[in-house]
Short mmCIF file of C-alpha atoms in Angstrom, two decimals:
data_model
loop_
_atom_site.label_atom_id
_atom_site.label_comp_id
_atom_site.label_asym_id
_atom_site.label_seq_id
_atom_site.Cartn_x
_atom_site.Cartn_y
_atom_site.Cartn_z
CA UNK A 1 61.27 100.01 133.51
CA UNK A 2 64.05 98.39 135.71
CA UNK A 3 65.59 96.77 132.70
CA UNK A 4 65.29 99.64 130.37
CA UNK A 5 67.57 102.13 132.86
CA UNK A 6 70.09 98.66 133.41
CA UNK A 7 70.34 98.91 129.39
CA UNK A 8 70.97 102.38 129.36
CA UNK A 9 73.47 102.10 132.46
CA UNK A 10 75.22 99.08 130.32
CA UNK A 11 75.32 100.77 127.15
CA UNK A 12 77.08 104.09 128.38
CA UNK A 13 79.72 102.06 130.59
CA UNK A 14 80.25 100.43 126.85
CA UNK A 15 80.93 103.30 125.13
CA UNK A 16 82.87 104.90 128.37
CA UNK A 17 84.49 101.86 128.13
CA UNK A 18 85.66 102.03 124.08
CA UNK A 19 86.74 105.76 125.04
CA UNK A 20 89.14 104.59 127.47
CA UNK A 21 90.71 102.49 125.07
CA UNK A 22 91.04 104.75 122.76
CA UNK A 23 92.79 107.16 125.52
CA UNK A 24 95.35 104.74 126.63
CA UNK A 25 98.78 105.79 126.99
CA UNK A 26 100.96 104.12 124.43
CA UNK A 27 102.27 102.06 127.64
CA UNK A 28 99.47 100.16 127.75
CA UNK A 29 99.28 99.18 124.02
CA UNK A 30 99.30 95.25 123.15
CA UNK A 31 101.79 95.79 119.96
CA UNK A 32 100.40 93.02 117.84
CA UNK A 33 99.73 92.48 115.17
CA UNK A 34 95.97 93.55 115.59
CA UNK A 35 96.36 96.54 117.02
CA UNK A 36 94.74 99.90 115.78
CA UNK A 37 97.84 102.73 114.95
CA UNK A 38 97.41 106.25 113.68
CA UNK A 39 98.61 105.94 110.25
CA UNK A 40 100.64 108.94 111.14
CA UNK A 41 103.99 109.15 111.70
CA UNK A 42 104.12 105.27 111.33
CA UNK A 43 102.76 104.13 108.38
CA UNK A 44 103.68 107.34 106.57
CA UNK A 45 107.03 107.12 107.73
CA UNK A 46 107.36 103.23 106.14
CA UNK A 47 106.53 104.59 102.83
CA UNK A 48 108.88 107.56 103.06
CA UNK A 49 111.80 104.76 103.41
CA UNK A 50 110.82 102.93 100.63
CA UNK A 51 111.00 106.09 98.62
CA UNK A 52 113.79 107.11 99.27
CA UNK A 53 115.73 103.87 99.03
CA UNK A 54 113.87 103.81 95.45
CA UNK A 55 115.32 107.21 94.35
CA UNK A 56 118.89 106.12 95.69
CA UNK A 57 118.44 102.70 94.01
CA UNK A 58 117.09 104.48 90.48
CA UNK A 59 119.82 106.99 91.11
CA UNK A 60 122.97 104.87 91.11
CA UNK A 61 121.51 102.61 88.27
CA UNK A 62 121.24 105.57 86.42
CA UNK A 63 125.12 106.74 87.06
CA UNK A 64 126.48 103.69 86.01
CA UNK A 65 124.03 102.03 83.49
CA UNK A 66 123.89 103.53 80.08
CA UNK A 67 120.02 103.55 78.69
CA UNK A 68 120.36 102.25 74.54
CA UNK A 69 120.99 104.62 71.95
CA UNK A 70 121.98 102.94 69.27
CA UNK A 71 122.07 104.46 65.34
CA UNK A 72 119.70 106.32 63.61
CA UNK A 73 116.06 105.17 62.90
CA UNK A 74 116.63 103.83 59.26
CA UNK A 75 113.19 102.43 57.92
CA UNK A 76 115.53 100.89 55.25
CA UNK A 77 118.05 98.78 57.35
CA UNK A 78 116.30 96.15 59.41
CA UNK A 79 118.04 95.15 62.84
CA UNK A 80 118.64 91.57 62.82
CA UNK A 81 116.92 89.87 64.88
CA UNK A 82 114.09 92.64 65.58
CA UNK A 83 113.00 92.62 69.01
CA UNK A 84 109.97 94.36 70.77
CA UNK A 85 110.68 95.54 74.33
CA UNK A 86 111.48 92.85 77.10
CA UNK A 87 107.81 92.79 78.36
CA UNK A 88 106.39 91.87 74.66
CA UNK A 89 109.02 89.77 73.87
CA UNK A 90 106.17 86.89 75.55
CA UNK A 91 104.32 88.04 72.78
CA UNK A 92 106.30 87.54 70.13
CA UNK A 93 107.92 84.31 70.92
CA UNK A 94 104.25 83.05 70.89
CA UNK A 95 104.12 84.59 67.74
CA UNK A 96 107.23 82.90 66.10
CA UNK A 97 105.59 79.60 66.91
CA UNK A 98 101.54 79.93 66.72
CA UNK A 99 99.95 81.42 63.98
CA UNK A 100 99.67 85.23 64.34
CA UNK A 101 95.38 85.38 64.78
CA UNK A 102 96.33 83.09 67.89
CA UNK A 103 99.40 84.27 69.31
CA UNK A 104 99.11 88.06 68.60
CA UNK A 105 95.18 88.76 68.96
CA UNK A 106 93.26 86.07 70.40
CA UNK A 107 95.86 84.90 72.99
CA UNK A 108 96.32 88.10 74.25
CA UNK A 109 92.61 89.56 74.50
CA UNK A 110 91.74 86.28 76.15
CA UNK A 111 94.18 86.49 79.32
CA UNK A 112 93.04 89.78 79.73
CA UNK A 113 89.32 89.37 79.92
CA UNK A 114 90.57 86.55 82.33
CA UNK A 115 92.29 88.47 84.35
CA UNK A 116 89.54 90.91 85.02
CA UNK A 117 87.16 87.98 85.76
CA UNK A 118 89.05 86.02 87.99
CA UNK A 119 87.38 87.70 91.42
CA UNK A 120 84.45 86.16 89.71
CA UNK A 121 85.90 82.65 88.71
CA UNK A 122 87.33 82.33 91.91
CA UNK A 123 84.68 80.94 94.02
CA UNK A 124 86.61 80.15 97.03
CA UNK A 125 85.93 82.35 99.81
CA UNK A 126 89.13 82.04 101.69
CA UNK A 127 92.07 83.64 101.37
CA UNK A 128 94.69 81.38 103.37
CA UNK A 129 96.99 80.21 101.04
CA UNK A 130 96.61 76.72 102.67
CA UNK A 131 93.23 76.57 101.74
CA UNK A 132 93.27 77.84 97.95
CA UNK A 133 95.95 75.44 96.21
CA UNK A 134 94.28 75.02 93.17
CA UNK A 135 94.35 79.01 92.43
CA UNK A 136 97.94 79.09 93.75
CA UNK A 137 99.17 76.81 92.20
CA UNK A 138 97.25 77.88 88.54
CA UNK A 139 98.60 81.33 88.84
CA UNK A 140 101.94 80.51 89.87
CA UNK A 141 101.93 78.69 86.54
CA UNK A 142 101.07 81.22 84.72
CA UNK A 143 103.84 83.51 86.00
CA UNK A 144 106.37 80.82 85.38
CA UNK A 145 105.25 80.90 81.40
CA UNK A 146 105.17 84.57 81.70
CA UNK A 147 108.88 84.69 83.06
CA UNK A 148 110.07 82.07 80.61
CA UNK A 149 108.55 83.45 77.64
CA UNK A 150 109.98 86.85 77.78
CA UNK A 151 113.89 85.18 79.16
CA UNK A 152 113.42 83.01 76.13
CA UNK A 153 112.55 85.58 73.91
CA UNK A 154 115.29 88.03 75.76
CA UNK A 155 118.40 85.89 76.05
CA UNK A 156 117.91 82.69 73.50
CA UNK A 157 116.68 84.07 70.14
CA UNK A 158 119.69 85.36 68.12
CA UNK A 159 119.80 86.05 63.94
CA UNK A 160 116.60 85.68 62.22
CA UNK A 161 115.17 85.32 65.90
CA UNK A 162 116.26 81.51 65.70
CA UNK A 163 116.71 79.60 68.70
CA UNK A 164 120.72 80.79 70.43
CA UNK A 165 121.93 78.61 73.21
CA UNK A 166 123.90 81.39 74.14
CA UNK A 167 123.00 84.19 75.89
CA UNK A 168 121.61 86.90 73.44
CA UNK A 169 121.46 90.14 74.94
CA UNK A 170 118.29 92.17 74.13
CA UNK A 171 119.90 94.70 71.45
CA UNK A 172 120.36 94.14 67.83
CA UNK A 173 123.53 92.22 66.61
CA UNK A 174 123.48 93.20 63.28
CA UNK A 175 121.65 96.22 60.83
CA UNK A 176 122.27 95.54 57.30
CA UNK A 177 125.51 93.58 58.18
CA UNK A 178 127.12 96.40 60.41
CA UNK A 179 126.80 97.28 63.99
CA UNK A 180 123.82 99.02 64.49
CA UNK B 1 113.06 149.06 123.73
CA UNK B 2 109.65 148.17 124.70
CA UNK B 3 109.09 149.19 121.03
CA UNK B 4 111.22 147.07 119.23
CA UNK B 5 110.30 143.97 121.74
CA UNK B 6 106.53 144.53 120.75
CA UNK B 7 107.74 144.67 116.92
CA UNK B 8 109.81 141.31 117.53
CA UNK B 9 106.08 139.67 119.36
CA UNK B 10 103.90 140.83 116.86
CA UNK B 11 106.40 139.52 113.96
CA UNK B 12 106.39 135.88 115.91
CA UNK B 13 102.96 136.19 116.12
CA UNK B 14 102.73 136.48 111.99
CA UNK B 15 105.07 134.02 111.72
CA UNK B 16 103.08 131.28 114.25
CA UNK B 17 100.20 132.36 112.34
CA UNK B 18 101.84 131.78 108.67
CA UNK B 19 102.56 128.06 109.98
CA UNK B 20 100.13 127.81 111.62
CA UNK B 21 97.58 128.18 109.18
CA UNK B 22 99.17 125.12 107.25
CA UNK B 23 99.89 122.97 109.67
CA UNK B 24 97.19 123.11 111.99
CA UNK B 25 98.15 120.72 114.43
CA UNK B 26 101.77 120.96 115.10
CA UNK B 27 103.84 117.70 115.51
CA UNK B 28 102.68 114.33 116.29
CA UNK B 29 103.39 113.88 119.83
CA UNK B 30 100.27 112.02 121.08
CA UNK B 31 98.14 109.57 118.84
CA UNK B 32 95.15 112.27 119.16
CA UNK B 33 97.14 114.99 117.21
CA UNK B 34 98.51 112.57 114.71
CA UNK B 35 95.13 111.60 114.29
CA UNK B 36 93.86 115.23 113.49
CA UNK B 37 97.07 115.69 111.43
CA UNK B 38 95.99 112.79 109.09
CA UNK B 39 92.19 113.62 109.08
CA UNK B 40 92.82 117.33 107.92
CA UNK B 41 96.36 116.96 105.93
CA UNK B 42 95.66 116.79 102.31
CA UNK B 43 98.59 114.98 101.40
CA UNK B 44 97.63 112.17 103.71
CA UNK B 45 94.26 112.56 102.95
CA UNK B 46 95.04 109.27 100.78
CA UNK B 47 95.52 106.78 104.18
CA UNK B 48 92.86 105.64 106.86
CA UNK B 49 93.44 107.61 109.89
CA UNK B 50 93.51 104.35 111.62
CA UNK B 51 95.17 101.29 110.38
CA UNK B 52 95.84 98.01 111.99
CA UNK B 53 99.75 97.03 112.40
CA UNK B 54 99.00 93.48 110.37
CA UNK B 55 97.18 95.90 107.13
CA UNK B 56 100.82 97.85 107.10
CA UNK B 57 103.02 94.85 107.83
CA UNK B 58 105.93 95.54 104.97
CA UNK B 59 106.56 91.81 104.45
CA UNK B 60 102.79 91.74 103.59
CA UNK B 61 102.07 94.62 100.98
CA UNK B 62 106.22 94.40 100.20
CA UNK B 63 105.06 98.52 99.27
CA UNK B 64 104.50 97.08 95.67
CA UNK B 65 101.41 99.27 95.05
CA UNK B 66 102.98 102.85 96.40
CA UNK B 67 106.24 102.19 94.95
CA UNK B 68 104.36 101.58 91.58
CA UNK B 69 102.91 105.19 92.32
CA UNK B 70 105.97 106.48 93.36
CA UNK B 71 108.20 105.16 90.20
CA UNK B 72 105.07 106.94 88.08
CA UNK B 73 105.69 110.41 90.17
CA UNK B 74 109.33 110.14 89.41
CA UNK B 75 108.66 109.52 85.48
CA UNK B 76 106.32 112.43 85.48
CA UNK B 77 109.13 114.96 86.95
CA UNK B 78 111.95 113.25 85.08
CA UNK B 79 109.52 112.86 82.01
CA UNK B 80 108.94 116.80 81.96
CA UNK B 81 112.51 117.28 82.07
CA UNK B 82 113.07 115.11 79.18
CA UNK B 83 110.34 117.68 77.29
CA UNK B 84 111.97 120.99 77.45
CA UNK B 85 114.98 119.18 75.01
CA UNK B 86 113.12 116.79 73.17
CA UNK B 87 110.95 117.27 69.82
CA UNK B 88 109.11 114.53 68.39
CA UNK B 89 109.96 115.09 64.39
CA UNK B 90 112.09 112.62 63.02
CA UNK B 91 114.57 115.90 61.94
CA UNK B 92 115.17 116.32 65.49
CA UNK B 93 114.40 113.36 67.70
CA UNK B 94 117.42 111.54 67.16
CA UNK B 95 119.96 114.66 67.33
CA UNK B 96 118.22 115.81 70.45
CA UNK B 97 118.80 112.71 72.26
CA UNK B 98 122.48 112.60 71.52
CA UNK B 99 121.90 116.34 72.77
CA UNK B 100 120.59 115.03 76.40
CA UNK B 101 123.08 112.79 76.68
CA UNK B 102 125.88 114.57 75.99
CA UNK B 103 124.97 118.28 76.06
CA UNK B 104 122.08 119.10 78.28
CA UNK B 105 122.97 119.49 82.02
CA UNK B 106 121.86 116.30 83.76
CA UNK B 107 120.40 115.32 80.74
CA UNK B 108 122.21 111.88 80.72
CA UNK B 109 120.98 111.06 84.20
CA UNK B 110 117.49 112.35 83.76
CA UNK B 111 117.35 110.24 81.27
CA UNK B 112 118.52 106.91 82.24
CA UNK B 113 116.51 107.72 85.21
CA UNK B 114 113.41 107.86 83.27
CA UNK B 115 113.79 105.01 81.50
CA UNK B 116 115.19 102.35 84.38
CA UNK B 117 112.26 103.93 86.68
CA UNK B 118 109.89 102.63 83.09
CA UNK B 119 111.64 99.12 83.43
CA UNK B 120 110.99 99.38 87.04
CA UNK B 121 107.48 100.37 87.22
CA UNK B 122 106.58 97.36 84.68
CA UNK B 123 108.03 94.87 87.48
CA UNK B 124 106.46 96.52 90.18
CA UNK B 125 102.91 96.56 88.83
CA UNK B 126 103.40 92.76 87.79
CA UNK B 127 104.84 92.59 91.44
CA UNK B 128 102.08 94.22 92.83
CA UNK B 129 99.26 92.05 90.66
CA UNK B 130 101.34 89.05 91.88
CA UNK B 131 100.91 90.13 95.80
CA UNK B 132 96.94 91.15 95.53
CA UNK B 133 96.50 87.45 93.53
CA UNK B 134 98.31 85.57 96.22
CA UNK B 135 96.94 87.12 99.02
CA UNK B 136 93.49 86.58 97.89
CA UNK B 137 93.20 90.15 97.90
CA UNK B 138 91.11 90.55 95.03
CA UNK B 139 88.37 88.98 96.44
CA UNK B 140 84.80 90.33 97.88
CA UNK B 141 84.70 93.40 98.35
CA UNK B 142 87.61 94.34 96.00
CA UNK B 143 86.69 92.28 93.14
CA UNK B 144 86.23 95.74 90.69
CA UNK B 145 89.35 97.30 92.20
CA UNK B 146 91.28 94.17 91.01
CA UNK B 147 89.62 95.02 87.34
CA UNK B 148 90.67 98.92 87.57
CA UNK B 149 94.17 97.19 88.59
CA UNK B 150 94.42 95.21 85.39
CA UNK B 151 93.24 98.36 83.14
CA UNK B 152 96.20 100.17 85.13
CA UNK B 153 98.86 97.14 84.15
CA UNK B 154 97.52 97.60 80.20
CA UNK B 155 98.24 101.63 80.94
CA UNK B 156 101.56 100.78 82.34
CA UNK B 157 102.83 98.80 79.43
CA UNK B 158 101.32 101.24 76.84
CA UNK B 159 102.93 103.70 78.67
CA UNK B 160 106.35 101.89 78.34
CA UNK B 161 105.45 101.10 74.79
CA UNK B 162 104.86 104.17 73.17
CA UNK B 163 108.07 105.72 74.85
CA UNK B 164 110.02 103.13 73.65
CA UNK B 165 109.61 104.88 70.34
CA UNK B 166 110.62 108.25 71.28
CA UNK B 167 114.83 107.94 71.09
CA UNK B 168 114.03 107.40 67.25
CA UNK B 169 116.80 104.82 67.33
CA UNK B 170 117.10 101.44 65.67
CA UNK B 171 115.84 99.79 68.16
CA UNK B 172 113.19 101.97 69.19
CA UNK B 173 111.57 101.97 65.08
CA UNK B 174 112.00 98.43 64.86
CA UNK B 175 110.74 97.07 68.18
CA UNK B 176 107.24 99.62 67.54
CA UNK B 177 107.26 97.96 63.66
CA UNK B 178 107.45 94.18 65.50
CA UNK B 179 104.65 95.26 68.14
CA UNK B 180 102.21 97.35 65.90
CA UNK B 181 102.64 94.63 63.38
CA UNK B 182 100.73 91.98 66.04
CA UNK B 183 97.30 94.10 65.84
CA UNK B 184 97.33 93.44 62.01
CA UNK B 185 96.08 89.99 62.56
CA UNK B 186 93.24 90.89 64.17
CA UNK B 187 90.50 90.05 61.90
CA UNK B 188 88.61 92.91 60.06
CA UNK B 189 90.12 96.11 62.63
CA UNK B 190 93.23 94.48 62.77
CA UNK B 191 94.72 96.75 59.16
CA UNK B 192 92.68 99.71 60.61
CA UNK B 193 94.03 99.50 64.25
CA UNK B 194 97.60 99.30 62.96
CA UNK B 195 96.71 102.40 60.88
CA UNK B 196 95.41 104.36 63.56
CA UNK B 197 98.20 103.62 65.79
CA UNK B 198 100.98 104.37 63.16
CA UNK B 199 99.25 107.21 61.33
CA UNK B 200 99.97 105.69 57.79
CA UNK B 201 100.85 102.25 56.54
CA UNK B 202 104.63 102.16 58.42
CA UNK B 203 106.48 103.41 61.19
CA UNK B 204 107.19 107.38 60.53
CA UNK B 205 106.58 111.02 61.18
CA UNK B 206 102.78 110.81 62.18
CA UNK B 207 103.60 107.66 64.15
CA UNK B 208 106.41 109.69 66.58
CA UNK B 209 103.75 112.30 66.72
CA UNK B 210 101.24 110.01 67.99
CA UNK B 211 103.20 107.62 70.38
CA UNK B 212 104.65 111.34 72.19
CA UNK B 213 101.17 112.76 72.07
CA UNK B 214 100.13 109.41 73.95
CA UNK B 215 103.35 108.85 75.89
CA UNK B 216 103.00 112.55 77.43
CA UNK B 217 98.98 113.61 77.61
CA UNK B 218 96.47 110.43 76.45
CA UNK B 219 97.60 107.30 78.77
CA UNK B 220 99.41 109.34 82.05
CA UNK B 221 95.88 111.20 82.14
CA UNK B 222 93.53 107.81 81.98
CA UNK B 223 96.42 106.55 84.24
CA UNK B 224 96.19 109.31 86.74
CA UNK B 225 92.06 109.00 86.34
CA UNK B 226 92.37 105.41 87.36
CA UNK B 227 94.80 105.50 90.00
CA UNK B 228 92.48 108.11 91.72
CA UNK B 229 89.50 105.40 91.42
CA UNK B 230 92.01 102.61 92.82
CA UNK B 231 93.19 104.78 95.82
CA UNK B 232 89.55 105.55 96.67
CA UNK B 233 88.06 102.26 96.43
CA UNK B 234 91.24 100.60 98.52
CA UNK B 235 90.11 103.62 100.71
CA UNK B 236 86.02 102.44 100.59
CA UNK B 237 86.50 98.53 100.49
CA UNK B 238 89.40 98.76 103.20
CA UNK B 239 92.72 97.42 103.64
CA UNK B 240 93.20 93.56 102.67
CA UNK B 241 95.15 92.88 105.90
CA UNK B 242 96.52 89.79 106.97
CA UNK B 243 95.41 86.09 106.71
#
């Protein structure tokens, strides 16, 4: 009987307890890293910076950076070299050097299906970087081709999409031997 | 006097009340009326009312994720913009382009906006997939969030894809004939994919109907659908936090 009104004593000075903490003045506040905020103003207010430094960003790249136009579609005057956008140009670099079932289809559907199963693949519990080199270190490889696909693809195929030491820029040089 | 000063009260009164019935709690002096703010605002509805300082730590998320939602907020309202001038026939595409850049009233602008902020949003979602990878992020409880993140990476560069057709430019027929060629290799849909997606057997009229029917309705709408499934479950399955 003794011990049941002791439990019930203890468990109200806990939650009496967890209410004063939650009613302490800001003064009192640890500021670490652990520490429970409202995430209002604070956290709101973060992403309203980032916002706006985005629109100014997009704003002045837009005032002095043209977006392409160039001629007319022409379905009768190819561009030379033809180029997808910068973020399939991967894609067709792997395609100018693997057989198109491969590069174009199979390639492509099989990172994907990866992707979506790597929570799955990755059996490794933790998440300290220290502790999951293999998966670091696997992924950061697979960036790196990413990123050097589509710069090869971008900058160092020229005419007839043939290998150009110098640096290509993404538009077409040439459509039906004039300036496109 | 005492009439008009009654007038003046009750008008205050209206006008306390008009505000008031908005913004219920006033501003966010003390953490108790922030907290009600968040719990009741709609708008930031989308946040935990509570968050620990290491789960908002900038050098942590880098704001990959919201600035990938922002970017797709600023395409929408640049995007409509782009609509009122633009028709996707291949009599007017082209001529209405040169029209919003040189004619329409911020056209130029609204359009380079639109498609840097494209360019943009690709590297931030690739950013963002980057961050959840190396943080280990996508792992119990979040491992179907990660998959709803992927789907939303395909969106993003279908999204990017099908406007890049839009301008009806050189480059914008020809990069869409180098892509759309790829799915022909897949074997038996591959000839019938790349006929669905084009409409006939090249790159024409039905095509720019289809890639702005897409562009504007089809993939922002599954987008939108699975951004509100991502926002909920990061909202269910909690922040990552640090590690």
């Amino acid at each position: 009987m003794a011990t049941e009104a002791r439990d019930r004593i203890a468990a109200r000075d806990r939650v009496e307890a967890r209410r004063r903490q939650v009613d302490a003045p800001s003064t009192l506040r640890d500021d670490s890293d652990d520490e429970m905020i409202v995430s209002f103003p604070e956290f709101v207010f973060k992403e309203f910076i980032a916002m706006v430094a985005m629109t100014v960003f997009l704003v002045l790249v837009s005032i002095f950076l043209q977006a392409p136009l160039l001629g007319q579609a022409n379905p009768g005057v190819t561009p030379n070299p033809s180029k997808a956008p910068w973020y399939f140009l991967g894609l067709q670099e792997l395609l100018s050097r693997f057989p198109p079932l491969m590069a174009g289809v199979a390639f492509p559907t099989f990172v994907i299906v990866l992707m979506i199963l790597v929570p799955f693949l990755d059996r490794n519990p933790s998440r300290r970087p220290s502790e999951r080199k293999v998966a670091i270190i696997l992924f950061a490889l697979y960036m790196a081709i990413v990123v050097a696909l589509v710069i090869i693809g971008t900058f160092f195929r020229g005419h007839e999409f043939i290998w150009n030491w110098s640096w290509v820029l993404g538009n077409p040089q040439t459509c039906g031997g004039k300036s496109c | 006097m005492k009439v008009i000063r009654g007038a003046v009260d009750e008008m205050w009164s209206v006008m306390e009340q008009m505000v008031g019935s908005i913004f219920r709690h006033g501003l966010p002096l003390t953490d108790k009326i922030a907290a009600r703010t968040a719990l009741t605002n709609f708008v930031l509805h989308i946040h935990p009312v509570r968050v620990r300082r290491s789960w908002i730590r900038m050098s942590y998320t880098l704001c990959l994720g919201g600035l990938s939602f922002f970017l797709f907020i600023v395409l929408t309202v640049t995007g409509l913009y782009l609509m009122f001038y633009y028709v996707p026939s291949i009599n007017h595409a082209y001529q209405d382009m040169r029209d919003l850049q040189f004619v329409v009233t911020f056209g130029g602008l609204i359009r380079n906006m639109h498609r840097w902020a494209a360019h943009a949003m690709v590297i931030t979602v690739w950013l963002h997939m980057a961050r959840v990878f190396l943080t280990g992020s996508y792992k119990k409880p979040r491992e179907f969030n990660w998959g709803v993140g992927t789907l939303l990476l395909l969106i993003t560069l279908l999204l990017s894809f099908t406007g890049y057709l839009l301008p009806w430019d050189q480059l914008s027929i020809w990069a869409v004939t180098v892509g759309t060629n790829m799915a022909k290799y897949a074997p038996i849909a591959g000839p019938y994919t790349r006929y669905l997606m084009l409409g006939g057997h090249a790159v024409g009229d039905a095509t720019l109907l289809r890639f702005y029917v897409m562009h504007v309705v089809g993939l922002p709408l599954i987008g939108f659908l699975l951004m509100v499934v991502h926002f909920w479950r990061v909202r269910k399955d909690g922040f990552s936090g640090g590690l």
